[in-house]
Tab-separated table of C-alpha atoms in Angstrom:
chain	number	residue	atom	x	y	z
A	278	UNK	CA	-69.529	38.628	48.746
A	279	UNK	CA	-67.849	35.989	46.538
A	280	UNK	CA	-68.961	33.757	43.687
A	281	UNK	CA	-67.266	31.217	41.455
A	282	UNK	CA	-67.591	30.895	37.661
A	283	UNK	CA	-66.021	28.287	35.395
A	284	UNK	CA	-65.051	29.908	32.074
A	285	UNK	CA	-64.612	28.020	28.775
A	286	UNK	CA	-60.952	27.201	28.168
A	287	UNK	CA	-60.808	28.743	24.688
A	288	UNK	CA	-61.452	32.191	26.158
A	289	UNK	CA	-57.875	32.120	27.387
A	290	UNK	CA	-55.146	29.930	25.903
A	291	UNK	CA	-54.646	26.438	24.586
A	292	UNK	CA	-55.597	23.613	26.945
A	293	UNK	CA	-56.446	25.627	30.028
A	294	UNK	CA	-59.376	25.936	32.372
A	295	UNK	CA	-60.138	28.821	34.677
A	296	UNK	CA	-61.880	29.570	37.935
A	297	UNK	CA	-62.832	33.183	38.442
A	298	UNK	CA	-63.617	34.612	41.860
A	299	UNK	CA	-65.563	37.876	42.050
A	300	UNK	CA	-64.990	40.012	45.138
A	301	UNK	CA	-65.727	43.547	46.251
A	302	UNK	CA	-68.758	45.790	46.474
A	303	UNK	CA	-71.351	45.982	43.722
A	304	UNK	CA	-70.873	49.399	42.153
A	305	UNK	CA	-71.553	48.501	38.515
A	306	UNK	CA	-69.045	47.147	35.991
A	307	UNK	CA	-66.629	50.012	35.787
A	308	UNK	CA	-63.505	48.427	37.124
A	309	UNK	CA	-63.087	44.780	36.139
A	310	UNK	CA	-59.692	43.250	36.831
A	311	UNK	CA	-59.029	39.823	35.282
A	312	UNK	CA	-56.011	37.784	36.228
A	313	UNK	CA	-55.460	35.835	32.992
A	314	UNK	CA	-52.070	34.335	33.831
A	315	UNK	CA	-50.249	34.029	37.140
A	316	UNK	CA	-48.959	37.473	38.192
A	317	UNK	CA	-50.690	39.157	35.258
A	318	UNK	CA	-53.842	41.277	35.508
A	319	UNK	CA	-55.936	43.207	33.025
A	320	UNK	CA	-58.262	46.098	33.829
A	321	UNK	CA	-61.421	46.528	31.779
A	322	UNK	CA	-63.680	49.580	31.919
A	323	UNK	CA	-67.395	49.315	31.171
A	324	UNK	CA	-69.818	52.145	32.045
A	325	UNK	CA	-70.077	52.700	35.753
A	326	UNK	CA	-69.840	49.341	37.476
A	327	UNK	CA	-66.972	47.786	39.412
A	328	UNK	CA	-65.834	44.193	39.966
A	329	UNK	CA	-62.563	42.536	40.803
A	330	UNK	CA	-61.808	39.041	39.542
A	331	UNK	CA	-58.960	36.609	39.947
A	332	UNK	CA	-58.390	33.632	37.655
A	333	UNK	CA	-56.679	30.407	38.647
A	334	UNK	CA	-55.575	28.640	35.445
A	335	UNK	CA	-54.781	24.963	35.289
A	336	UNK	CA	-53.757	22.615	32.515
A	337	UNK	CA	-56.252	20.157	31.057
A	338	UNK	CA	-55.780	16.950	29.090
A	339	UNK	CA	-58.762	17.487	26.787
A	340	UNK	CA	-57.572	15.970	23.500
A	341	UNK	CA	-60.050	18.062	21.526
A	342	UNK	CA	-58.429	21.355	22.522
A	343	UNK	CA	-55.921	22.637	20.000
A	344	UNK	CA	-54.600	25.975	18.854
A	345	UNK	CA	-56.773	27.864	16.387
A	346	UNK	CA	-54.985	27.625	13.013
A	347	UNK	CA	-53.354	30.863	11.894
A	348	UNK	CA	-53.760	30.132	8.156
A	349	UNK	CA	-56.385	28.908	5.724
A	350	UNK	CA	-55.407	26.179	3.259
A	351	UNK	CA	-55.807	26.423	-0.528
A	352	UNK	CA	-56.117	22.972	-2.128
A	353	UNK	CA	-55.625	24.378	-5.648
A	354	UNK	CA	-51.905	24.838	-4.898
A	355	UNK	CA	-51.449	21.069	-4.518
A	356	UNK	CA	-53.484	19.902	-7.521
A	357	UNK	CA	-51.426	18.845	-10.536
A	358	UNK	CA	-54.461	19.453	-12.772
A	359	UNK	CA	-55.874	22.898	-12.071
A	360	UNK	CA	-59.638	23.516	-12.162
A	361	UNK	CA	-61.173	25.212	-15.232
A	362	UNK	CA	-61.513	29.005	-14.871
A	363	UNK	CA	-64.862	30.797	-14.467
A	364	UNK	CA	-66.096	32.497	-17.625
A	365	UNK	CA	-67.672	35.886	-18.291
A	366	UNK	CA	-71.453	35.375	-18.681
A	367	UNK	CA	-71.578	37.384	-21.949
A	368	UNK	CA	-68.250	36.811	-23.682
A	369	UNK	CA	-67.569	33.255	-22.395
A	370	UNK	CA	-63.940	34.344	-21.962
A	371	UNK	CA	-62.053	33.622	-18.703
A	372	UNK	CA	-63.120	36.090	-16.049
A	373	UNK	CA	-60.746	38.922	-15.123
A	374	UNK	CA	-60.364	40.362	-11.604
A	375	UNK	CA	-61.930	43.651	-12.680
A	376	UNK	CA	-65.030	41.745	-13.842
A	377	UNK	CA	-65.700	40.814	-10.210
A	378	UNK	CA	-64.964	44.193	-8.629
A	379	UNK	CA	-68.628	45.249	-8.573
A	380	UNK	CA	-69.429	42.177	-6.460
A	381	UNK	CA	-66.484	41.523	-4.141
A	382	UNK	CA	-63.771	43.475	-2.311
A	383	UNK	CA	-60.271	43.206	-3.773
A	384	UNK	CA	-58.865	40.875	-1.131
A	385	UNK	CA	-61.595	38.277	-1.702
A	386	UNK	CA	-61.040	38.467	-5.463
A	387	UNK	CA	-57.355	37.739	-4.844
A	388	UNK	CA	-58.260	34.786	-2.631
A	389	UNK	CA	-60.652	33.497	-5.279
A	390	UNK	CA	-57.824	33.242	-7.821
A	391	UNK	CA	-54.776	32.606	-5.630
A	392	UNK	CA	-52.340	29.763	-6.244
A	393	UNK	CA	-50.715	30.193	-2.813
A	394	UNK	CA	-50.902	27.195	-0.513
A	395	UNK	CA	-51.660	29.065	2.706
A	396	UNK	CA	-53.318	32.422	3.419
A	397	UNK	CA	-52.740	34.178	6.744
A	398	UNK	CA	-55.888	34.733	8.813
A	399	UNK	CA	-56.115	38.397	9.933
A	400	UNK	CA	-55.706	38.965	13.655
A	401	UNK	CA	-59.115	40.689	13.834
A	402	UNK	CA	-60.752	37.592	12.386
A	403	UNK	CA	-58.880	35.275	14.758
A	404	UNK	CA	-60.093	37.307	17.728
A	405	UNK	CA	-63.699	36.746	16.674
A	406	UNK	CA	-63.072	33.064	15.897
A	407	UNK	CA	-62.128	32.708	19.570
A	408	UNK	CA	-65.799	33.157	20.470
A	409	UNK	CA	-66.375	29.531	19.429
A	410	UNK	CA	-63.145	28.048	18.044
A	411	UNK	CA	-61.514	25.614	18.310
A	412	UNK	CA	-64.596	23.444	17.866
A	413	UNK	CA	-64.741	20.009	19.471
A	414	UNK	CA	-63.989	16.650	17.912
A	415	UNK	CA	-66.184	14.143	19.720
A	416	UNK	CA	-66.225	10.358	19.678
A	417	UNK	CA	-69.811	9.092	19.345
A	418	UNK	CA	-69.422	6.187	21.762
A	419	UNK	CA	-73.132	5.991	22.621
A	420	UNK	CA	-74.092	5.807	18.946
A	421	UNK	CA	-71.449	3.103	18.432
A	422	UNK	CA	-72.990	1.138	21.304
A	423	UNK	CA	-76.513	1.515	19.913
A	424	UNK	CA	-75.374	0.265	16.507
A	425	UNK	CA	-73.268	-2.522	18.072
A	426	UNK	CA	-70.479	-1.673	15.655
A	427	UNK	CA	-66.728	-2.157	16.003
A	428	UNK	CA	-66.281	1.091	14.037
A	429	UNK	CA	-65.055	4.139	15.914
A	430	UNK	CA	-67.118	7.198	14.980
A	431	UNK	CA	-65.866	10.762	15.447
A	432	UNK	CA	-67.720	13.936	14.568
A	433	UNK	CA	-66.381	17.466	14.198
A	434	UNK	CA	-69.091	19.686	15.704
A	435	UNK	CA	-69.537	23.199	14.288
A	436	UNK	CA	-72.872	23.957	15.981
A	437	UNK	CA	-71.358	25.980	18.822
A	438	UNK	CA	-70.922	29.158	16.772
A	439	UNK	CA	-73.258	32.107	17.468
A	440	UNK	CA	-75.310	31.223	14.374
A	441	UNK	CA	-75.298	27.503	15.186
A	442	UNK	CA	-73.348	26.249	12.167
A	443	UNK	CA	-70.046	26.361	10.269
A	444	UNK	CA	-71.107	29.400	8.216
A	445	UNK	CA	-69.552	32.128	10.431
A	446	UNK	CA	-66.124	30.688	9.520
A	447	UNK	CA	-66.467	32.558	6.217
A	448	UNK	CA	-69.057	35.202	7.172
A	449	UNK	CA	-66.619	36.846	9.578
A	450	UNK	CA	-63.693	37.235	7.122
A	451	UNK	CA	-66.056	38.327	4.342
A	452	UNK	CA	-67.513	41.049	6.559
A	453	UNK	CA	-64.012	42.006	7.733
A	454	UNK	CA	-62.572	42.438	4.215
A	455	UNK	CA	-65.599	44.428	3.081
A	456	UNK	CA	-65.419	46.741	6.080
A	457	UNK	CA	-61.651	47.141	5.692
A	458	UNK	CA	-62.127	48.375	2.121
A	459	UNK	CA	-64.799	50.895	3.157
A	460	UNK	CA	-67.886	49.016	2.003
A	461	UNK	CA	-71.028	50.066	3.876
A	462	UNK	CA	-73.642	47.538	2.711
A	463	UNK	CA	-73.564	43.811	1.987
A	464	UNK	CA	-76.278	41.721	0.346
A	465	UNK	CA	-76.753	37.983	0.108
A	466	UNK	CA	-79.191	35.111	-0.267
A	467	UNK	CA	-80.014	32.301	2.124
A	468	UNK	CA	-81.877	29.023	1.848
A	469	UNK	CA	-82.402	27.317	5.192
A	470	UNK	CA	-81.211	30.483	6.947
A	471	UNK	CA	-77.840	29.412	8.359
A	472	UNK	CA	-75.862	31.573	5.964
A	473	UNK	CA	-78.118	34.617	6.233
A	474	UNK	CA	-78.005	34.570	10.019
A	475	UNK	CA	-74.212	34.100	9.947
A	476	UNK	CA	-73.653	37.106	7.683
A	477	UNK	CA	-76.072	39.190	9.761
A	478	UNK	CA	-74.053	38.274	12.868
A	479	UNK	CA	-70.724	39.106	11.218
A	480	UNK	CA	-72.032	42.351	9.739
A	481	UNK	CA	-73.164	43.525	13.166
A	482	UNK	CA	-69.588	43.152	14.451
A	483	UNK	CA	-68.118	45.321	11.686
A	484	UNK	CA	-70.829	47.970	11.418
A	485	UNK	CA	-72.129	46.863	8.013
A	486	UNK	CA	-75.722	47.126	6.838
A	487	UNK	CA	-76.886	43.678	5.727
A	488	UNK	CA	-79.761	42.745	3.421
A	489	UNK	CA	-80.829	39.141	2.840
A	490	UNK	CA	-83.064	37.484	0.252
A	491	UNK	CA	-84.374	34.297	1.870
A	492	UNK	CA	-85.914	31.538	-0.244
A	493	UNK	CA	-89.671	32.088	0.120
A	494	UNK	CA	-90.528	28.612	1.360
A	495	UNK	CA	-87.878	28.904	4.067
A	496	UNK	CA	-88.871	32.504	4.894
A	497	UNK	CA	-92.410	31.397	5.695
A	498	UNK	CA	-91.629	28.093	7.424
A	499	UNK	CA	-88.588	29.181	9.465
A	500	UNK	CA	-89.578	32.417	11.191
A	501	UNK	CA	-86.943	32.066	13.901
A	502	UNK	CA	-84.069	32.076	11.413
A	503	UNK	CA	-85.536	35.265	9.967
A	504	UNK	CA	-85.825	36.710	13.475
A	505	UNK	CA	-82.177	35.851	14.175
A	506	UNK	CA	-81.146	37.868	11.135
A	507	UNK	CA	-83.355	40.757	12.147
A	508	UNK	CA	-82.060	40.642	15.730
A	509	UNK	CA	-78.546	41.112	14.356
A	510	UNK	CA	-79.805	44.068	12.328
A	511	UNK	CA	-80.375	42.604	8.849
A	512	UNK	CA	-83.245	43.377	6.499
A	513	UNK	CA	-84.832	40.163	5.223
A	514	UNK	CA	-87.006	39.691	2.122
A	515	UNK	CA	-88.770	36.568	0.837
A	516	UNK	CA	-87.441	35.528	-2.567
A	517	UNK	CA	-88.693	35.925	-5.234
A	518	UNK	CA	-89.585	39.515	-4.327
A	519	UNK	CA	-90.952	42.491	-6.199
A	520	UNK	CA	-87.842	44.514	-5.271
A	521	UNK	CA	-85.746	43.325	-8.232
A	522	UNK	CA	-86.248	42.708	-11.920
A	523	UNK	CA	-85.204	39.085	-11.477
A	524	UNK	CA	-87.786	38.583	-8.742
A	525	UNK	CA	-90.570	40.319	-10.631
A	526	UNK	CA	-89.988	38.137	-13.714
A	527	UNK	CA	-90.300	34.965	-11.624
A	528	UNK	CA	-93.470	36.201	-9.894
A	529	UNK	CA	-95.043	37.103	-13.222
A	530	UNK	CA	-94.600	33.547	-14.470
A	531	UNK	CA	-95.365	31.886	-11.108
A	532	UNK	CA	-96.970	34.108	-8.420
A	533	UNK	CA	-96.793	31.253	-5.889
A	534	UNK	CA	-93.143	30.347	-6.573
A	535	UNK	CA	-91.543	28.679	-3.524
A	536	UNK	CA	-88.237	30.239	-4.577
A	537	UNK	CA	-84.787	28.717	-4.922
A	538	UNK	CA	-81.234	29.637	-4.051
A	539	UNK	CA	-80.608	30.393	-7.716
A	540	UNK	CA	-83.430	32.958	-7.722
A	541	UNK	CA	-82.319	34.504	-4.420
A	542	UNK	CA	-78.747	34.798	-5.705
A	543	UNK	CA	-80.020	36.616	-8.805
A	544	UNK	CA	-81.850	39.140	-6.641
A	545	UNK	CA	-78.895	39.806	-4.329
A	546	UNK	CA	-76.396	40.056	-7.213
A	547	UNK	CA	-78.680	42.487	-9.055
A	548	UNK	CA	-78.842	44.787	-6.033
A	549	UNK	CA	-75.063	44.655	-5.526
A	550	UNK	CA	-74.346	45.411	-9.187
A	551	UNK	CA	-76.677	48.432	-9.257
A	552	UNK	CA	-75.736	50.104	-5.998
A	553	UNK	CA	-72.446	51.795	-5.273
A	554	UNK	CA	-70.801	50.916	-1.966
A	555	UNK	CA	-72.740	47.631	-1.848
A	556	UNK	CA	-71.046	44.241	-2.237
A	557	UNK	CA	-72.324	40.704	-2.531
A	558	UNK	CA	-71.422	37.885	-0.138
A	559	UNK	CA	-71.823	34.169	-0.821
A	560	UNK	CA	-72.005	31.406	1.772
A	561	UNK	CA	-70.733	28.484	-0.308
A	562	UNK	CA	-69.562	27.388	-3.795
A	563	UNK	CA	-66.751	29.897	-4.483
A	564	UNK	CA	-63.061	29.182	-3.850
A	565	UNK	CA	-62.565	31.884	-1.209
A	566	UNK	CA	-65.521	30.528	0.785
A	567	UNK	CA	-64.143	26.985	0.741
A	568	UNK	CA	-60.739	28.416	1.662
A	569	UNK	CA	-62.096	30.007	4.843
A	570	UNK	CA	-63.810	26.786	5.887
A	571	UNK	CA	-60.549	24.786	5.856
A	572	UNK	CA	-59.993	25.942	9.417
A	573	UNK	CA	-62.299	23.012	10.270
A	574	UNK	CA	-60.050	20.357	8.742
A	575	UNK	CA	-56.828	21.978	9.929
A	576	UNK	CA	-58.050	21.780	13.533
A	577	UNK	CA	-59.356	18.267	12.999
A	578	UNK	CA	-56.074	16.858	11.712
A	579	UNK	CA	-54.350	17.808	14.971
A	580	UNK	CA	-57.297	16.612	17.046
A	581	UNK	CA	-57.291	13.196	15.351
A	582	UNK	CA	-53.566	12.949	16.029
A	583	UNK	CA	-54.216	13.784	19.677
A	584	UNK	CA	-56.666	10.875	19.794
A	585	UNK	CA	-54.055	8.657	18.135
A	586	UNK	CA	-56.400	7.959	15.222
A	587	UNK	CA	-56.239	8.084	11.421
A	588	UNK	CA	-59.561	8.211	9.567
A	589	UNK	CA	-60.388	5.386	7.178
A	590	UNK	CA	-63.495	7.179	5.942
A	591	UNK	CA	-64.412	10.891	5.943
A	592	UNK	CA	-68.083	11.740	5.412
A	593	UNK	CA	-69.772	15.110	4.932
A	594	UNK	CA	-73.012	16.440	3.507
A	595	UNK	CA	-72.916	18.535	0.341
A	596	UNK	CA	-75.196	21.246	-0.978
A	597	UNK	CA	-72.965	23.993	-2.272
A	598	UNK	CA	-70.019	22.223	-0.635
A	599	UNK	CA	-68.368	24.556	1.876
A	600	UNK	CA	-68.799	22.373	4.973
A	601	UNK	CA	-67.597	19.261	3.139
A	602	UNK	CA	-64.608	21.082	1.653
A	603	UNK	CA	-63.756	22.658	4.992
A	604	UNK	CA	-63.286	19.284	6.642
A	605	UNK	CA	-61.971	17.233	3.723
A	606	UNK	CA	-59.545	19.500	1.826
A	607	UNK	CA	-56.761	19.484	4.456
A	608	UNK	CA	-57.095	15.682	4.626
A	609	UNK	CA	-56.882	15.486	0.806
A	610	UNK	CA	-53.593	17.405	1.101
A	611	UNK	CA	-52.269	14.760	3.461
A	612	UNK	CA	-53.602	12.052	1.126
A	613	UNK	CA	-51.755	13.607	-1.814
A	614	UNK	CA	-48.572	13.504	0.269
A	615	UNK	CA	-49.071	9.769	0.803
A	616	UNK	CA	-49.377	10.138	4.578
A	617	UNK	CA	-52.948	8.818	4.815
A	618	UNK	CA	-55.393	7.149	2.434
A	619	UNK	CA	-58.984	7.664	3.627
A	620	UNK	CA	-62.059	7.218	1.461
A	621	UNK	CA	-63.704	10.649	1.215
A	622	UNK	CA	-67.472	10.495	0.661
A	623	UNK	CA	-69.863	13.334	-0.097
A	624	UNK	CA	-73.531	12.781	0.746
A	625	UNK	CA	-76.293	14.772	-0.913
A	626	UNK	CA	-80.088	14.664	-0.755
A	627	UNK	CA	-81.976	12.591	-3.297
A	628	UNK	CA	-84.128	15.709	-3.768
A	629	UNK	CA	-81.218	17.778	-5.151
A	630	UNK	CA	-78.444	15.393	-6.292
A	631	UNK	CA	-76.066	17.582	-8.284
A	632	UNK	CA	-73.023	15.268	-7.985
A	633	UNK	CA	-74.807	11.967	-8.577
A	634	UNK	CA	-77.441	13.072	-11.121
A	635	UNK	CA	-76.145	16.344	-12.565
A	636	UNK	CA	-73.784	16.966	-15.472
A	637	UNK	CA	-70.288	18.413	-15.281
A	638	UNK	CA	-70.610	21.524	-17.407
A	639	UNK	CA	-70.316	25.290	-17.410
A	640	UNK	CA	-73.459	26.793	-15.921
A	641	UNK	CA	-74.640	29.970	-14.254
A	642	UNK	CA	-74.538	30.186	-10.495
A	643	UNK	CA	-77.949	31.883	-10.455
A	644	UNK	CA	-81.289	31.570	-12.192
A	645	UNK	CA	-81.198	34.880	-14.103
A	646	UNK	CA	-77.741	34.308	-15.557
A	647	UNK	CA	-76.075	37.299	-13.896
A	648	UNK	CA	-73.135	35.430	-12.350
A	649	UNK	CA	-70.012	34.089	-14.076
A	650	UNK	CA	-70.250	30.683	-15.710
A	651	UNK	CA	-68.604	27.997	-13.568
A	652	UNK	CA	-67.561	24.460	-14.520
A	653	UNK	CA	-69.437	22.408	-11.970
A	654	UNK	CA	-71.791	19.524	-11.452
A	655	UNK	CA	-75.192	21.053	-12.060
A	656	UNK	CA	-78.870	20.182	-12.333
A	657	UNK	CA	-79.442	23.318	-14.398
A	658	UNK	CA	-79.541	26.892	-13.142
A	659	UNK	CA	-83.345	27.080	-13.051
A	660	UNK	CA	-83.785	23.777	-11.176
A	661	UNK	CA	-86.103	24.242	-8.168
A	662	UNK	CA	-86.227	21.491	-5.525
A	663	UNK	CA	-89.627	20.394	-4.307
A	664	UNK	CA	-90.635	22.568	-1.306
A	665	UNK	CA	-91.426	19.456	0.743
A	666	UNK	CA	-87.670	18.780	0.848
A	667	UNK	CA	-87.141	19.270	4.579
A	668	UNK	CA	-83.659	20.668	4.872
A	669	UNK	CA	-81.069	22.826	3.203
A	670	UNK	CA	-78.714	21.453	0.532
A	671	UNK	CA	-80.981	22.902	-2.149
A	672	UNK	CA	-78.472	24.486	-4.518
A	673	UNK	CA	-78.634	23.437	-8.183
A	674	UNK	CA	-74.858	23.198	-8.538
A	675	UNK	CA	-71.837	21.937	-6.646
A	676	UNK	CA	-68.805	24.059	-5.814
A	677	UNK	CA	-66.524	24.085	-8.888
A	678	UNK	CA	-63.487	23.044	-6.859
A	679	UNK	CA	-65.337	20.089	-5.304
A	680	UNK	CA	-66.676	19.168	-8.743
A	681	UNK	CA	-63.113	19.211	-10.083
A	682	UNK	CA	-61.786	17.106	-7.198
A	683	UNK	CA	-64.639	14.652	-7.798
A	684	UNK	CA	-63.770	14.440	-11.503
A	685	UNK	CA	-60.120	13.825	-10.580
A	686	UNK	CA	-61.150	10.811	-8.487
A	687	UNK	CA	-60.114	12.072	-5.037
A	688	UNK	CA	-63.598	11.557	-3.569
A	689	UNK	CA	-66.878	9.764	-4.138
A	690	UNK	CA	-70.542	10.739	-3.784
A	691	UNK	CA	-73.875	9.163	-2.860
A	692	UNK	CA	-77.402	10.481	-2.361
A	693	UNK	CA	-79.800	9.487	0.436
A	694	UNK	CA	-83.581	10.117	0.744
A	695	UNK	CA	-84.803	12.308	3.578
A	696	UNK	CA	-86.703	9.739	5.681
A	697	UNK	CA	-83.543	7.658	6.164
A	698	UNK	CA	-81.715	10.875	7.063
A	699	UNK	CA	-84.209	11.783	9.788
A	700	UNK	CA	-84.207	8.215	11.100
A	701	UNK	CA	-80.467	8.584	11.565
A	702	UNK	CA	-80.896	12.005	13.144
A	703	UNK	CA	-83.241	10.576	15.772
A	704	UNK	CA	-80.764	7.809	16.608
A	705	UNK	CA	-77.982	10.369	16.847
A	706	UNK	CA	-79.902	12.851	19.002
A	707	UNK	CA	-81.118	10.136	21.391
A	708	UNK	CA	-77.589	8.848	21.952
A	709	UNK	CA	-75.284	11.856	21.521
A	710	UNK	CA	-77.750	14.522	22.711
A	711	UNK	CA	-77.331	16.957	19.809
A	712	UNK	CA	-80.314	17.599	17.535
A	713	UNK	CA	-78.725	17.940	14.083
A	714	UNK	CA	-79.749	20.422	11.418
A	715	UNK	CA	-81.368	18.658	8.435
A	716	UNK	CA	-78.180	19.138	6.388
A	717	UNK	CA	-75.812	16.940	8.454
A	718	UNK	CA	-78.495	14.265	8.846
A	719	UNK	CA	-77.301	13.104	5.413
A	720	UNK	CA	-73.786	12.568	6.772
A	721	UNK	CA	-75.234	10.830	9.837
A	722	UNK	CA	-77.303	8.454	7.688
A	723	UNK	CA	-74.245	7.585	5.583
A	724	UNK	CA	-72.178	7.065	8.732
A	725	UNK	CA	-74.788	4.713	10.166
A	726	UNK	CA	-74.826	2.746	6.910
A	727	UNK	CA	-71.065	2.294	7.108
A	728	UNK	CA	-71.107	1.454	10.829
A	729	UNK	CA	-73.665	-1.280	10.209
A	730	UNK	CA	-71.483	-2.675	7.389
A	731	UNK	CA	-68.630	-2.806	9.881
A	732	UNK	CA	-70.875	-4.749	12.250
A	733	UNK	CA	-71.399	-7.325	9.496
A	734	UNK	CA	-67.747	-7.504	8.396
A	735	UNK	CA	-66.101	-7.020	11.789
A	736	UNK	CA	-63.965	-4.146	10.466
A	737	UNK	CA	-62.986	-1.579	13.109
A	738	UNK	CA	-62.929	1.381	10.756
A	739	UNK	CA	-62.328	4.921	11.972
A	740	UNK	CA	-65.128	7.107	10.593
A	741	UNK	CA	-64.830	10.894	10.698
A	742	UNK	CA	-68.039	12.831	10.113
A	743	UNK	CA	-68.732	16.520	9.515
A	744	UNK	CA	-71.434	17.679	11.918
A	745	UNK	CA	-71.982	21.186	10.575
A	746	UNK	CA	-74.756	22.565	12.768
A	747	UNK	CA	-77.618	22.086	15.212
A	748	UNK	CA	-81.300	21.867	14.308
A	749	UNK	CA	-82.895	24.051	16.973
A	750	UNK	CA	-84.565	26.183	14.288
A	751	UNK	CA	-85.535	23.199	12.144
A	752	UNK	CA	-87.869	21.432	14.548
A	753	UNK	CA	-90.833	21.820	12.182
A	754	UNK	CA	-89.124	19.238	9.969
A	755	UNK	CA	-88.688	16.916	12.948
A	756	UNK	CA	-92.357	17.460	13.788
A	757	UNK	CA	-93.337	16.251	10.311
A	758	UNK	CA	-91.083	13.232	10.632
A	759	UNK	CA	-92.341	12.288	14.105
A	760	UNK	CA	-95.965	12.608	12.938
A	761	UNK	CA	-95.262	10.390	9.942
A	762	UNK	CA	-95.964	13.231	7.520
A	763	UNK	CA	-92.498	13.417	5.976
A	764	UNK	CA	-92.251	11.613	2.656
A	765	UNK	CA	-89.455	10.708	0.284
A	766	UNK	CA	-89.630	12.596	-2.972
A	767	UNK	CA	-90.443	10.702	-6.126
A	768	UNK	CA	-87.607	12.126	-8.169
A	769	UNK	CA	-88.501	13.403	-11.629
A	770	UNK	CA	-85.957	12.537	-14.307
A	771	UNK	CA	-88.052	14.575	-16.718
A	772	UNK	CA	-87.717	17.637	-14.496
A	773	UNK	CA	-83.925	17.317	-14.529
A	774	UNK	CA	-83.795	16.770	-18.281
A	775	UNK	CA	-85.850	19.915	-18.827
A	776	UNK	CA	-83.606	21.929	-16.512
A	777	UNK	CA	-80.397	20.574	-18.036
A	778	UNK	CA	-81.598	21.468	-21.520
A	779	UNK	CA	-81.114	25.122	-20.576
A	780	UNK	CA	-77.482	24.774	-19.515
A	781	UNK	CA	-75.333	26.985	-21.816
A	782	UNK	CA	-73.317	25.223	-24.513
A	783	UNK	CA	-69.712	26.277	-23.975
A	784	UNK	CA	-67.003	24.989	-26.307
């Protein structure tokens, strides 16, 4: 009996493909021999079955295949003007490492404050990254043809991870560092569910108990994201909940509150602060999270070189900012060196436009004011987006480091309403085959705008786009769009003014 199986190249080494032939009697998988390289075999034992396999490895010319980077990149090291420090929420003095020890393990606190340019990725984390990394860089030739544009469009696709987005790039190291320091429980919040499912996945690999507060509107409208978290062993609560003081206060004032990321963060932080051997994990905003995501851009730089291309424009969606930073920060490094000079454009939803409508000020990262004060672009810590906003990107503030880079003039920002975003998503999915999550539809819409400008001007720009995840669990939003029920939000300037009036005054 013999069968043939083609295995993904990244399960072995750089730029290889493999054919595996299974031979021998079926006795269970007790004795599996894999021939990974010529004249090299490996025996794997697994509970009472037996197989024998031989691999024939051949080189491939796939330009998208590169080595997984061995280090994360810290943009702070290359900035001549350093970002303002976070402040203690009570004293308004710069935060000290010990002030964060009840929330984060020591290694993540070090990474949050480090001035080092590169941080080595632990071998245990790299081994897990190999489940889906390196991720592909794909030229969107069919979309180019549809748009009749001379522009060349590339997208870096992060949807092949177990959770379907870029979020495991930081969930895995966060779970690893917590487990390494003996932590038993981790808590977090999630909006659309990508981060919660990613941390649940990572926690399951390191034997951590995981508890997630999911924004109530998302909890009720995205049951399959909740089920993903529960499948990986996490406990999931709708936020606001009656399990915390922060949640109970919100429910007392508004029993039908749709929730917000700020509220969910307050609940998770409260639980972490009050329970020994429990730490808090965050999926965006903080420096160590953005640091972990730079593996995206580090891969992409080499992949673009393999294609013989240099980007003229880099586009990514922004909510808290981790996906955008992950792609753009390594390219900003190269821009600072004078090697390249791309325009770097952040795209946010008109429903929650922290960069384009917010103020640059110290504000709390959560609604209850439990977190450190961070200098960031903010709509106010108690800002709640309208629940009819279809996707993620709902956070009231922007990552402090992205906000600082924006203030320094290294990037620009625009906002786009959701109907245009879903129009672009339909064009993308019907040409490139991938159904995007609502978040990257903003980057797609901005890319289409630029490609159509190129059609008018004749410019053959190279556009690089961050495609941070698939939308398989967001089809309810597509259903609304296809039925004509999705509407653009009439943005309330009064609502923002009211929210901004509560931003702390820090001198």
